[in-house]
Coordinates of C-alpha atoms in Angstrom, one line a residue:
X1 CA 17.2 22.5 -24.8
X2 CA 14.9 20.5 -22.2
X3 CA 14.1 22.0 -18.7
X4 CA 16.0 20.0 -16.0
X5 CA 13.8 18.8 -13.7
X6 CA 15.8 17.2 -10.1
X7 CA 14.6 14.5 -8.4
X8 CA 15.4 14.1 -4.6
X9 CA 13.8 10.3 -4.4
X10 CA 13.0 8.6 -0.7
X11 CA 13.5 5.4 -0.7
X12 CA 15.0 2.2 -3.6
X13 CA 12.7 -0.5 -2.9
X14 CA 10.7 -2.8 -5.7
X15 CA 8.8 0.7 -6.5
X16 CA 12.2 3.5 -5.9
X17 CA 14.0 1.1 -8.3
X18 CA 11.6 0.4 -11.1
X19 CA 10.8 3.9 -11.0
X20 CA 14.9 4.9 -11.3
X21 CA 14.8 2.3 -14.4
X22 CA 12.3 3.9 -16.4
X23 CA 13.0 7.5 -15.6
X24 CA 15.8 6.5 -17.4
X25 CA 14.4 4.5 -20.1
X26 CA 12.5 7.5 -21.1
X27 CA 14.9 10.2 -21.8
X28 CA 13.6 10.6 -25.7
X29 CA 10.1 11.1 -24.6
X30 CA 11.3 13.8 -21.9
X31 CA 12.9 15.7 -25.2
X32 CA 10.3 15.5 -26.7
X33 CA 8.0 17.8 -24.2
X34 CA 11.0 19.8 -23.8
X35 CA 11.9 18.3 -20.4
X36 CA 15.2 16.4 -19.0
X37 CA 14.4 14.5 -15.7
X38 CA 18.0 14.2 -13.4
X39 CA 18.6 12.7 -10.0
X40 CA 20.2 15.0 -7.3
X41 CA 19.1 12.5 -4.0
X42 CA 18.4 9.8 -3.0
X43 CA 17.8 8.5 0.2
X44 CA 16.6 5.5 2.4
X45 CA 16.4 5.4 6.3
X46 CA 19.8 5.3 7.0
X47 CA 22.0 7.0 4.6
X48 CA 21.8 9.5 0.9
X49 CA 24.0 10.1 -2.1
X50 CA 23.8 13.4 -3.2
X51 CA 25.2 15.6 -5.8
X52 CA 23.5 19.0 -6.5
X53 CA 24.6 19.3 -10.6
X54 CA 23.0 15.8 -11.4
X55 CA 24.3 12.5 -10.3
X56 CA 25.7 10.2 -12.9
X57 CA 22.9 7.0 -14.1
X58 CA 25.4 4.8 -13.6
X59 CA 25.7 6.0 -9.5
X60 CA 22.5 5.2 -9.2
X61 CA 21.6 2.5 -10.7
X62 CA 25.3 0.9 -8.8
X63 CA 22.9 2.7 -5.5
X64 CA 19.7 0.8 -6.7
X65 CA 21.6 -2.6 -7.2
X66 CA 23.0 -2.3 -3.9
X67 CA 19.4 -1.8 -2.2
X68 CA 18.6 -4.9 -4.1
X69 CA 20.8 -7.4 -2.5
X70 CA 20.5 -6.2 1.2
X71 CA 22.2 -3.0 1.7
X72 CA 22.3 0.3 2.9
X73 CA 23.0 3.7 1.0
X74 CA 25.1 4.8 3.5
X75 CA 28.1 1.7 2.5
X76 CA 27.9 3.4 -1.3
X77 CA 31.3 5.2 -2.2
X78 CA 29.3 7.5 -2.8
X79 CA 27.1 7.5 0.2
X80 CA 26.8 8.9 4.3
X81 CA 25.0 8.6 7.4
X82 CA 21.8 10.6 7.1
X83 CA 19.9 11.5 10.5
X84 CA 17.4 13.9 8.6
X85 CA 15.7 14.1 5.4
X86 CA 14.8 17.8 6.4
X87 CA 18.1 18.3 6.2
X88 CA 18.8 16.7 3.1
X89 CA 15.6 18.8 1.7
X90 CA 17.8 21.6 2.6
X91 CA 21.2 20.5 1.5
X92 CA 20.1 19.0 -2.2
X93 CA 17.0 21.6 -2.8
X94 CA 17.2 23.4 -5.9
X95 CA 14.6 25.5 -8.0
X96 CA 12.4 23.1 -10.1
X97 CA 12.9 19.7 -7.7
X98 CA 10.1 17.2 -6.8
X99 CA 10.7 15.3 -3.9
X100 CA 9.4 11.5 -4.5
X101 CA 8.4 9.1 -2.0
X102 CA 7.9 5.4 -2.5
X103 CA 8.4 4.4 1.1
X104 CA 6.0 3.1 4.0
X105 CA 7.4 5.5 6.4
X106 CA 5.3 6.6 9.1
X107 CA 4.0 10.6 8.1
X108 CA 5.6 11.7 11.5
X109 CA 9.2 11.1 10.0
X110 CA 8.4 13.0 7.0
X111 CA 6.5 15.4 6.7
X112 CA 9.5 17.5 8.4
X113 CA 10.7 17.0 5.2
X114 CA 7.8 17.7 3.2
X115 CA 7.1 20.9 4.6
X116 CA 10.2 22.7 4.3
X117 CA 10.4 21.8 0.2
X118 CA 6.7 22.6 0.2
X119 CA 7.9 26.1 1.3
X120 CA 10.5 26.2 -1.3
X121 CA 8.4 25.7 -4.1
X122 CA 9.1 22.4 -4.5
X123 CA 6.3 19.4 -6.2
X124 CA 5.5 16.3 -4.3
X125 CA 4.9 12.6 -5.9
X126 CA 4.2 9.7 -3.4
X127 CA 3.3 5.8 -3.2
X128 CA 3.5 6.3 0.5
X129 CA -0.4 6.5 1.7
X130 CA 0.2 7.0 5.2
X131 CA 1.3 11.1 5.3
X132 CA -2.2 11.7 3.4
X133 CA -4.1 9.6 5.9
X134 CA -2.4 11.4 8.6
X135 CA -4.7 14.3 9.8
X136 CA -6.9 16.5 8.3
X137 CA -4.9 19.1 8.7
X138 CA -2.1 17.4 7.1
X139 CA -3.8 16.5 3.7
X140 CA -4.7 19.8 3.6
X141 CA -1.4 21.4 4.4
X142 CA 0.1 18.4 1.3
X143 CA -2.2 18.9 -1.4
X144 CA -3.4 22.6 -0.5
X145 CA -1.1 24.7 -3.4
X146 CA -2.1 21.5 -5.9
X147 CA 1.6 20.7 -5.9
X148 CA 1.1 17.0 -4.4
X149 CA 0.8 14.3 -6.8
X150 CA -0.2 11.1 -5.2
X151 CA -1.9 8.9 -8.2
X152 CA 0.0 6.0 -6.9
X153 CA -1.3 5.7 -3.9
X154 CA -5.0 4.3 -4.7
X155 CA -4.8 1.0 -7.8
X156 CA -1.4 1.3 -8.5
X157 CA -0.4 2.4 -12.0
X158 CA -4.6 2.4 -12.4
X159 CA -6.0 5.9 -13.4
X160 CA -8.2 6.4 -10.2
X161 CA -7.2 10.1 -9.0
X162 CA -6.8 11.4 -12.5
X163 CA -10.0 9.7 -13.4
X164 CA -12.0 10.9 -10.1
X165 CA -10.5 14.6 -10.8
X166 CA -11.8 14.4 -14.3
X167 CA -15.2 14.1 -12.6
X168 CA -14.9 16.8 -10.3
X169 CA -13.0 19.2 -12.4
X170 CA -16.2 18.6 -15.8
X171 CA -18.4 18.9 -12.9
X172 CA -19.8 16.2 -12.9
X173 CA -21.3 14.9 -9.6
X174 CA -20.1 11.9 -7.8
X175 CA -22.9 10.0 -5.7
X176 CA -21.5 6.6 -4.8
X177 CA -17.7 4.7 -5.3
X178 CA -17.6 1.2 -4.7
X179 CA -14.5 -1.0 -5.4
X180 CA -12.2 -3.5 -4.7
X181 CA -8.4 -2.1 -3.6
X182 CA -7.4 -5.1 -2.7
X183 CA -5.7 -7.3 -5.0
X184 CA -5.0 -9.9 -1.9
X185 CA -8.5 -9.4 -0.9
X186 CA -10.0 -10.2 -4.1
X187 CA -7.9 -12.8 -4.9
X188 CA -9.3 -14.3 -1.4
X189 CA -13.0 -13.8 -2.1
X190 CA -12.8 -15.6 -6.2
X191 CA -11.3 -18.4 -4.2
X192 CA -13.7 -18.6 -1.2
X193 CA -16.0 -18.2 -4.4
X194 CA -14.8 -21.3 -6.1
X195 CA -15.6 -23.1 -2.9
X196 CA -12.4 -23.1 -1.1
X197 CA -11.3 -22.7 2.0
X198 CA -10.4 -19.6 4.0
X199 CA -7.8 -20.7 5.8
X200 CA -5.9 -22.5 2.8
X201 CA -6.2 -20.0 0.9
X202 CA -4.5 -17.2 2.8
X203 CA -1.8 -19.7 3.6
X204 CA -1.8 -20.7 -0.7
X205 CA -1.7 -16.6 -1.1
X206 CA 0.8 -16.3 1.5
X207 CA 3.3 -18.9 0.5
X208 CA 3.0 -17.7 -3.2
X209 CA 3.9 -14.0 -1.8
X210 CA 0.8 -11.9 -2.0
X211 CA -0.1 -11.4 1.1
X212 CA 2.0 -9.0 3.7
X213 CA 4.4 -11.1 5.7
X214 CA 1.9 -11.0 8.6
X215 CA -1.5 -11.5 6.6
X216 CA -3.3 -10.0 9.2
X217 CA -2.0 -6.0 7.0
X218 CA -4.0 -7.7 4.2
X219 CA -7.2 -9.1 6.3
X220 CA -7.5 -6.1 8.6
X221 CA -8.5 -4.0 5.9
X222 CA -6.7 -1.0 7.0
X223 CA -4.8 -0.4 3.6
X224 CA -8.2 -0.8 2.3
X225 CA -9.3 2.6 5.2
X226 CA -6.2 4.1 3.6
X227 CA -7.3 4.1 0.1
X228 CA -11.0 5.2 0.6
X229 CA -9.6 8.3 2.7
X230 CA -7.7 9.0 0.4
X231 CA -10.8 9.5 -2.5
X232 CA -12.9 10.7 -0.1
X233 CA -10.6 13.5 0.9
X234 CA -9.7 14.3 -2.5
X235 CA -13.7 14.8 -2.9
X236 CA -13.4 17.3 -0.2
X237 CA -14.5 15.0 2.9
X238 CA -13.1 15.9 6.0
X239 CA -13.2 13.2 8.3
X240 CA -10.5 11.5 9.7
X241 CA -9.2 7.7 8.7
X242 CA -10.8 6.7 12.8
X243 CA -14.9 7.6 10.8
X244 CA -14.1 4.6 8.2
X245 CA -16.1 1.9 9.2
X246 CA -13.7 -1.2 8.5
X247 CA -14.7 -5.3 9.2
X248 CA -11.2 -7.3 9.0
X249 CA -11.3 -10.7 8.5
X250 CA -10.8 -12.3 12.0
X251 CA -11.8 -11.3 15.0
X252 CA -10.2 -9.2 17.8
X253 CA -8.9 -11.4 19.2
X254 CA -6.4 -12.9 16.8
X255 CA -5.0 -9.4 16.6
X256 CA -2.7 -10.4 19.7
X257 CA -1.8 -13.7 18.7
X258 CA 2.0 -14.1 17.1
X259 CA 1.9 -15.2 13.8
X260 CA 2.5 -18.7 13.6
X261 CA -0.5 -18.9 16.2
X262 CA -2.4 -16.8 13.3
X263 CA -1.1 -19.2 10.6
X264 CA -2.0 -21.8 12.4
X265 CA -5.3 -20.9 13.6
X266 CA -6.9 -20.0 10.8
X267 CA -8.6 -22.6 10.1
X268 CA -11.5 -21.3 12.5
X269 CA -12.5 -18.8 10.0
X270 CA -13.5 -21.1 7.8
X271 CA -17.5 -21.9 9.0
X272 CA -18.2 -18.3 9.4
X273 CA -16.8 -17.2 5.7
X274 CA -18.4 -20.4 4.7
X275 CA -21.9 -19.4 5.7
X276 CA -21.0 -15.6 4.8
X277 CA -20.7 -17.2 0.7
X278 CA -23.2 -19.2 0.9
X279 CA -25.8 -16.6 2.1
X280 CA -25.1 -14.6 -0.8
X281 CA -25.0 -17.2 -3.3
X282 CA -28.4 -18.2 -1.4
X283 CA -29.8 -14.1 -2.5
X284 CA -28.2 -14.8 -6.3
X285 CA -25.2 -12.3 -4.7
X286 CA -21.4 -12.9 -4.9
X287 CA -19.4 -12.3 -1.4
X288 CA -16.8 -9.3 -2.1
X289 CA -14.3 -7.4 0.0
X290 CA -15.6 -4.1 -0.6
X291 CA -15.6 -0.5 -0.3
X292 CA -17.8 1.7 -0.4
X293 CA -17.9 5.9 -0.1
X294 CA -20.9 7.8 -0.1
X295 CA -20.2 11.4 -0.6
X296 CA -22.8 12.4 1.2
X297 CA -25.0 15.7 1.2
X298 CA -26.8 18.1 3.3
X299 CA -29.8 16.1 4.3
X300 CA -26.9 12.9 4.8
X301 CA -23.7 12.5 6.2
X302 CA -20.8 10.9 4.3
X303 CA -20.1 7.4 4.8
X304 CA -16.8 5.0 4.3
X305 CA -17.3 1.6 4.6
X306 CA -15.5 -1.5 4.0
X307 CA -15.9 -5.1 4.9
X308 CA -17.4 -8.4 3.5
X309 CA -20.3 -7.2 1.4
X310 CA -23.2 -9.3 -1.1
X311 CA -23.0 -7.7 -4.1
X312 CA -25.1 -8.2 -7.3
X313 CA -23.7 -10.9 -10.1
X314 CA -24.2 -8.9 -12.7
X315 CA -22.7 -5.5 -11.0
X316 CA -19.1 -4.9 -11.4
X317 CA -18.0 -6.3 -8.4
X318 CA -20.2 -9.4 -8.3
X319 CA -18.1 -9.8 -12.1
X320 CA -15.0 -9.2 -11.0
X321 CA -12.6 -12.2 -10.8
X322 CA -9.1 -12.9 -9.4
X323 CA -6.7 -9.6 -7.9
X324 CA -8.0 -7.3 -9.8
X325 CA -8.6 -3.6 -8.8
X326 CA -12.3 -2.0 -10.2
X327 CA -13.6 1.1 -9.1
X328 CA -16.7 1.5 -10.1
X329 CA -18.0 5.4 -10.2
X330 CA -21.7 6.7 -10.4
X331 CA -22.2 10.0 -10.8
X332 CA -24.8 12.0 -12.4
X333 CA -23.8 11.6 -15.7
X334 CA -22.8 7.5 -15.6
X335 CA -25.7 6.6 -13.1
X336 CA -27.3 3.5 -14.5
X337 CA -24.1 2.1 -15.6
X338 CA -21.1 3.0 -13.7
X339 CA -17.6 4.4 -15.7
X340 CA -15.9 1.3 -14.3
X341 CA -12.1 1.8 -13.9
X342 CA -10.1 -2.1 -13.7
X343 CA -6.8 -3.6 -13.4
X344 CA -3.5 -4.6 -11.7
X345 CA -3.8 -3.2 -8.9
X346 CA -0.5 -4.0 -7.4
X347 CA 3.5 -4.4 -8.7
X348 CA 6.4 -2.5 -9.0
X349 CA 6.8 -1.7 -12.6
X350 CA 2.3 -0.2 -13.1
X351 CA 2.6 1.8 -9.3
X352 CA 6.0 3.5 -10.6
X353 CA 4.4 4.3 -14.2
X354 CA 1.8 6.4 -11.2
X355 CA 4.9 8.0 -9.7
X356 CA 6.5 8.9 -13.1
X357 CA 3.4 9.8 -14.4
X358 CA 2.8 12.3 -12.0
X359 CA 6.7 13.9 -12.2
X360 CA 6.0 14.1 -15.9
X361 CA 2.3 15.8 -14.7
X362 CA 3.6 18.8 -12.4
X363 CA 7.2 19.3 -14.1
X364 CA 5.0 20.6 -16.8
X365 CA 2.8 22.7 -14.8
X366 CA 5.9 24.1 -12.6
X367 CA 8.6 25.1 -15.5

């Protein structure tokens, strides 16, 4: 008889809905591993649906359709207004529960629920980077007991965290990590390399839906910084988000502009970015928005930097094209030729698959 594993899920956006589909589509595979995943609660920012003995698939699927149409869960016939995710955990949680966060909510709104879940022995699975990039104390609280999965926070569905853990668990020493951790910025750098004007490339990417509604959320580099901090903290780094050195792709004076003004003035950035590109090309290199992590040692402090960087043409980053994410791990065992993980670093299906993988792994470990 398969062991029932209960899921409480925060968020039914694109990733959350894809996860629902994957949970229901993998019933046979779950059974082969002696597990049966079941939803006992789903919630958005204002509403929730709870079924302590398990929600029927039809209810969860109808809730997902409601969210896809732009509705709220409190409008569902089985829904209600919820004002506290911690109260939801208290109401619905039970032994062998996994709490899944597919939102982009701020850490403060989630931590009481997460703390309660962990105190009761539940597991956490996150696609949301914000709780893990809050204070070091918060990171240690959430991950310290080994019941938090966060593969989806870096590289979407790419096996980035699991690869790093494998290196560490098998006694390898990581000397440096280099990567492109934003598909949007990877695409823009590729377009720039091909001769496109930076402003035109940003407008094109926004029109295609490849940037955030405000492209500055991508161009600031802060999403890259959060991913870097999660990787570094997995390595044992004890710094904070403000310790990550990030160079945005726009000047500080552009931060206060309205979105319309920012988009109208994008062309002012063309000359500087083209000059950086040409300087890299003149040195036989290529310009990338690169993330570099030096874990540090007793003689040198750790360094985390992200920004436009000239890289050798024949390096993994130099050969990268388009919107893929890429991580190159330089270690004692992979010194001359790094261990490279590359592929689609965004997309609801691949991100959901990383969440599902963490759910299954934690379910095996806790049952």
